Short mmCIF file of C-alpha atoms in Angstrom, two decimals:
data_model
loop_
_atom_site.label_atom_id
_atom_site.label_comp_id
_atom_site.label_asym_id
_atom_site.label_seq_id
_atom_site.Cartn_x
_atom_site.Cartn_y
_atom_site.Cartn_z
CA LYS B 66 27.95 12.93 -15.16
CA GLN B 67 24.48 13.22 -14.75
CA GLU B 68 23.18 16.14 -12.11
CA VAL B 69 19.15 16.41 -11.44
CA THR B 70 18.19 19.71 -10.05
CA GLN B 71 14.70 19.86 -8.41
CA ILE B 72 12.68 22.91 -7.68
CA PRO B 73 11.76 24.66 -5.97
CA ALA B 74 13.46 23.19 -3.10
CA ALA B 75 10.67 23.78 -0.36
CA LEU B 76 7.07 24.77 -1.18
CA SER B 77 4.04 25.05 1.48
CA VAL B 78 0.82 25.60 -0.11
CA PRO B 79 -2.80 25.56 1.13
CA GLU B 80 -5.03 22.10 1.33
CA GLY B 81 -6.40 21.99 -1.89
CA GLU B 82 -4.33 23.29 -4.05
CA ASN B 83 -3.14 21.90 -7.38
CA LEU B 84 0.78 22.26 -7.51
CA VAL B 85 3.87 21.28 -9.64
CA LEU B 86 7.18 19.88 -8.64
CA ASN B 87 9.77 20.44 -11.13
CA CYS B 88 12.82 17.94 -12.37
CA SER B 89 15.74 18.95 -14.52
CA PHE B 90 18.52 16.51 -15.79
CA THR B 91 21.54 16.54 -18.01
CA ASP B 92 21.84 13.86 -19.39
CA SER B 93 19.21 12.71 -21.91
CA ALA B 94 20.52 9.28 -21.97
CA ILE B 95 17.89 7.46 -19.51
CA TYR B 96 16.37 4.36 -19.10
CA ASN B 97 13.92 5.47 -17.00
CA LEU B 98 12.91 8.20 -14.39
CA GLN B 99 10.82 7.44 -10.90
CA TRP B 100 9.39 9.80 -8.64
CA PHE B 101 9.94 8.81 -5.08
CA ARG B 102 8.47 10.26 -1.70
CA GLN B 103 10.38 10.11 1.34
CA ASP B 104 8.56 10.79 5.05
CA PRO B 105 10.83 12.35 7.93
CA GLY B 106 12.88 9.43 9.10
CA LYS B 107 11.50 7.04 7.11
CA GLY B 108 12.42 4.95 3.27
CA LEU B 109 11.50 5.48 -0.34
CA THR B 110 8.00 5.05 -1.94
CA SER B 111 7.78 4.67 -5.43
CA LEU B 112 4.85 6.70 -6.79
CA LEU B 113 5.43 6.34 -10.39
CA LEU B 114 7.88 4.95 -12.74
CA ILE B 115 8.10 6.63 -16.03
CA GLN B 116 10.01 4.35 -18.93
CA SER B 117 11.89 6.90 -21.84
CA SER B 118 9.52 5.75 -24.42
CA GLN B 119 6.72 6.98 -22.31
CA ARG B 120 5.58 10.32 -21.76
CA GLU B 121 3.36 10.41 -18.28
CA GLN B 122 2.11 8.24 -16.10
CA THR B 123 -0.71 8.47 -13.43
CA SER B 124 -1.71 7.17 -10.11
CA GLY B 125 -4.52 8.59 -8.36
CA ARG B 126 -4.15 12.12 -7.49
CA LEU B 127 -0.79 12.08 -8.92
CA ASN B 128 0.05 12.82 -12.69
CA ALA B 129 4.10 12.55 -13.89
CA SER B 130 5.35 13.76 -17.72
CA LEU B 131 8.51 13.18 -18.75
CA ASP B 132 10.38 15.20 -21.86
CA LYS B 133 13.30 13.28 -22.28
CA SER B 134 14.69 15.45 -25.20
CA SER B 135 14.57 18.84 -22.88
CA GLY B 136 15.52 16.97 -20.16
CA ARG B 137 12.55 17.49 -17.78
CA SER B 138 9.95 15.70 -16.05
CA THR B 139 7.22 17.55 -13.45
CA LEU B 140 5.05 15.69 -10.89
CA TYR B 141 1.77 17.53 -10.62
CA ILE B 142 -0.28 16.89 -7.28
CA ALA B 143 -3.95 17.56 -7.56
CA ALA B 144 -6.32 18.44 -4.93
CA SER B 145 -3.32 18.74 -2.38
CA GLN B 146 -4.16 16.89 1.23
CA PRO B 147 -1.97 17.66 4.46
CA GLY B 148 -1.04 13.66 4.28
CA ASP B 149 0.98 14.66 1.28
CA SER B 150 3.69 16.46 3.16
CA ALA B 151 7.09 14.78 2.29
CA THR B 152 10.36 14.97 0.45
CA TYR B 153 9.40 13.84 -2.78
CA LEU B 154 12.20 13.25 -4.82
CA CYS B 155 13.21 13.22 -8.58
CA ALA B 156 15.69 9.97 -9.83
CA VAL B 157 16.61 9.23 -13.43
CA GLU B 158 18.28 6.00 -14.36
CA GLY B 159 21.45 5.57 -16.79
CA ASN B 160 23.70 3.02 -15.94
CA LYS B 161 22.86 3.91 -12.11
CA LEU B 162 19.83 5.52 -9.98
CA VAL B 163 20.88 9.56 -9.66
CA PHE B 164 18.68 11.29 -7.30
CA GLY B 165 17.71 15.14 -6.92
CA ALA B 166 18.21 17.05 -3.76
CA GLY B 167 14.52 16.61 -3.51
CA THR B 168 11.32 18.90 -2.66
CA ILE B 169 10.02 19.66 0.81
CA LEU B 170 6.42 19.92 0.80
CA ARG B 171 4.02 21.46 3.21
CA VAL B 172 0.48 20.75 2.88
CA LYS B 173 -1.05 23.12 5.55
CA SER B 174 -4.92 22.09 6.65
CA ASN N 175 5.59 -10.46 0.05
CA ALA N 176 7.96 -8.39 2.62
CA GLY N 177 9.63 -5.55 1.36
CA VAL N 178 13.27 -5.05 1.42
CA MET N 179 14.45 -5.28 4.79
CA GLN N 180 17.09 -3.33 6.53
CA ASN N 181 18.83 -3.66 10.04
CA PRO N 182 19.74 -2.91 12.12
CA ARG N 183 17.58 0.37 11.81
CA HIS N 184 19.63 2.43 13.81
CA LEU N 185 22.95 1.93 15.05
CA VAL N 186 25.25 3.83 17.60
CA ARG N 187 29.05 3.40 17.01
CA ARG N 188 31.97 5.36 18.28
CA ARG N 189 35.12 6.26 16.45
CA GLY N 190 37.05 3.42 15.21
CA GLN N 191 34.82 0.97 15.46
CA GLU N 192 33.29 -1.04 12.87
CA ALA N 193 29.50 -0.86 11.01
CA ARG N 194 27.74 -3.69 9.70
CA LEU N 195 24.62 -2.79 7.73
CA ARG N 196 22.17 -5.73 6.56
CA CYS N 197 20.25 -5.82 3.80
CA SER N 198 17.56 -8.53 2.80
CA PRO N 199 16.32 -7.90 -1.11
CA MET N 200 12.57 -8.29 -1.95
CA LYS N 201 11.38 -12.31 -2.67
CA GLY N 202 12.54 -13.16 -6.22
CA HIS N 203 15.10 -9.93 -6.62
CA SER N 204 18.69 -10.58 -7.20
CA HIS N 205 19.66 -6.84 -7.51
CA VAL N 206 21.07 -5.28 -4.68
CA TYR N 207 21.85 -1.12 -4.57
CA TRP N 208 23.64 0.82 -1.54
CA TYR N 209 22.88 4.21 -1.22
CA ARG N 210 23.87 7.01 1.17
CA GLN N 211 22.19 10.03 2.35
CA LEU N 212 23.69 12.90 4.38
CA PRO N 213 21.97 15.43 6.56
CA GLU N 214 19.60 17.76 4.44
CA GLU N 215 21.16 15.97 1.32
CA GLY N 216 19.89 13.57 -1.65
CA LEU N 217 20.89 9.84 -1.80
CA LYS N 218 24.31 9.21 -3.30
CA PHE N 219 24.90 6.16 -4.76
CA MET N 220 27.42 3.31 -3.35
CA VAL N 221 27.22 0.17 -5.01
CA TYR N 222 25.56 -2.23 -7.40
CA LEU N 223 25.79 -5.89 -6.69
CA GLN N 224 24.50 -9.15 -7.91
CA LYS N 225 24.64 -12.47 -6.80
CA GLU N 226 28.32 -13.03 -5.53
CA ASN N 227 29.46 -10.25 -7.72
CA ILE N 228 30.07 -6.43 -7.18
CA ILE N 229 28.96 -4.49 -10.70
CA ASP N 230 29.40 -1.08 -10.16
CA GLU N 231 31.07 0.47 -7.17
CA SER N 232 32.05 3.98 -8.25
CA GLY N 233 30.65 5.59 -5.78
CA MET N 234 32.06 3.54 -2.53
CA PRO N 235 34.88 4.98 -0.87
CA LYS N 236 38.40 3.95 -1.34
CA GLU N 237 38.95 3.13 1.78
CA ARG N 238 37.08 1.63 4.94
CA PHE N 239 34.11 0.47 3.13
CA SER N 240 33.07 -2.54 1.97
CA ALA N 241 29.48 -4.62 0.20
CA GLU N 242 29.14 -7.77 -0.65
CA PHE N 243 26.08 -10.33 -1.61
CA PRO N 244 26.70 -13.91 -0.77
CA LYS N 245 24.99 -16.58 -2.91
CA GLU N 246 22.84 -17.24 0.41
CA GLY N 247 22.03 -14.64 2.94
CA PRO N 248 21.89 -11.08 3.08
CA SER N 249 23.80 -8.03 1.18
CA ILE N 250 26.22 -6.24 3.63
CA LEU N 251 27.36 -2.89 3.70
CA ARG N 252 30.65 -2.99 5.78
CA ILE N 253 32.91 0.17 7.43
CA GLN N 254 35.92 -0.47 9.11
CA GLN N 255 37.06 2.41 11.45
CA VAL N 256 34.18 5.00 11.38
CA VAL N 257 34.88 8.63 11.56
CA ARG N 258 32.27 11.12 12.59
CA GLY N 259 31.33 11.80 8.39
CA ASP N 260 29.82 8.70 8.10
CA SER N 261 27.19 9.55 10.53
CA ALA N 262 24.19 8.69 7.79
CA ALA N 263 21.10 7.25 6.47
CA TYR N 264 22.34 4.35 4.63
CA PHE N 265 19.51 3.00 1.74
CA CYS N 266 19.42 -0.44 0.25
CA ALA N 267 17.27 -0.82 -2.93
CA SER N 268 16.42 -3.91 -4.87
CA SER N 269 15.17 -4.73 -8.34
CA GLN N 270 14.44 -8.07 -9.81
CA MET N 271 15.82 -6.86 -13.39
CA ASP N 272 19.09 -4.78 -14.16
CA THR N 273 19.21 -1.18 -13.77
CA ASN N 274 17.69 -0.76 -17.24
CA THR N 275 15.11 -1.60 -17.04
CA GLY N 276 13.85 -2.91 -13.16
CA GLU N 277 11.90 -0.81 -11.08
CA LEU N 278 14.13 -0.27 -7.81
CA PHE N 279 12.01 -0.51 -4.00
CA PHE N 280 13.85 0.53 -1.22
CA GLY N 281 14.08 -0.50 2.50
CA GLU N 282 13.58 1.71 5.55
CA GLY N 283 17.29 2.76 6.07
CA SER N 284 19.95 1.85 8.32
CA ARG N 285 20.84 5.41 10.21
CA LEU N 286 24.41 5.26 11.92
CA THR N 287 25.35 7.53 14.33
CA VAL N 288 28.99 7.86 14.93
CA LEU N 289 30.08 9.00 18.57
#
């Protein structure tokens, strides 16, 4: 059974800092990994999708890496801004999409 | 191109009533997924449907819950005889391709409160 763990559970940083969110999964037989953002009371916004054959994806200030063999992914956020404050969810896709519990990020101005 | 549309956004029911949650996938998407998010918890898979077929319902409670995705119209998640523990946010996602290659797009969710 696939299990996804996200560390840290919560993170508070001053504006401008670079930060790393971690995701680990127990079953490396995945098709892809997605990072999502969820604002309070809102739905999920897809940030980055990494296919199993890829090692990283970049979008603006976001960079996600995938090491399938070790069951790990990281989301790197450069020059964080208060608008980045949200919950970040990692999800891996095997025969279904399995989510981690998320990292609650707060960027202080 | 409208995204995944869910309604109602908020639903209040008394114990024992029925709740019906609707999901219209993105245009051109024929794969629909339902997830439940309990307070302070992550999203849990419930069911995966294609048009007129349930592909995987391994996350659905055995009783009171059912889902359909008819040939015409939205996907429906139906909860009969609701209990307080059913209070949660229910999210629908759709994709154009099957689970191993398709990116999922999520709706804004339907928040069910059971009094």
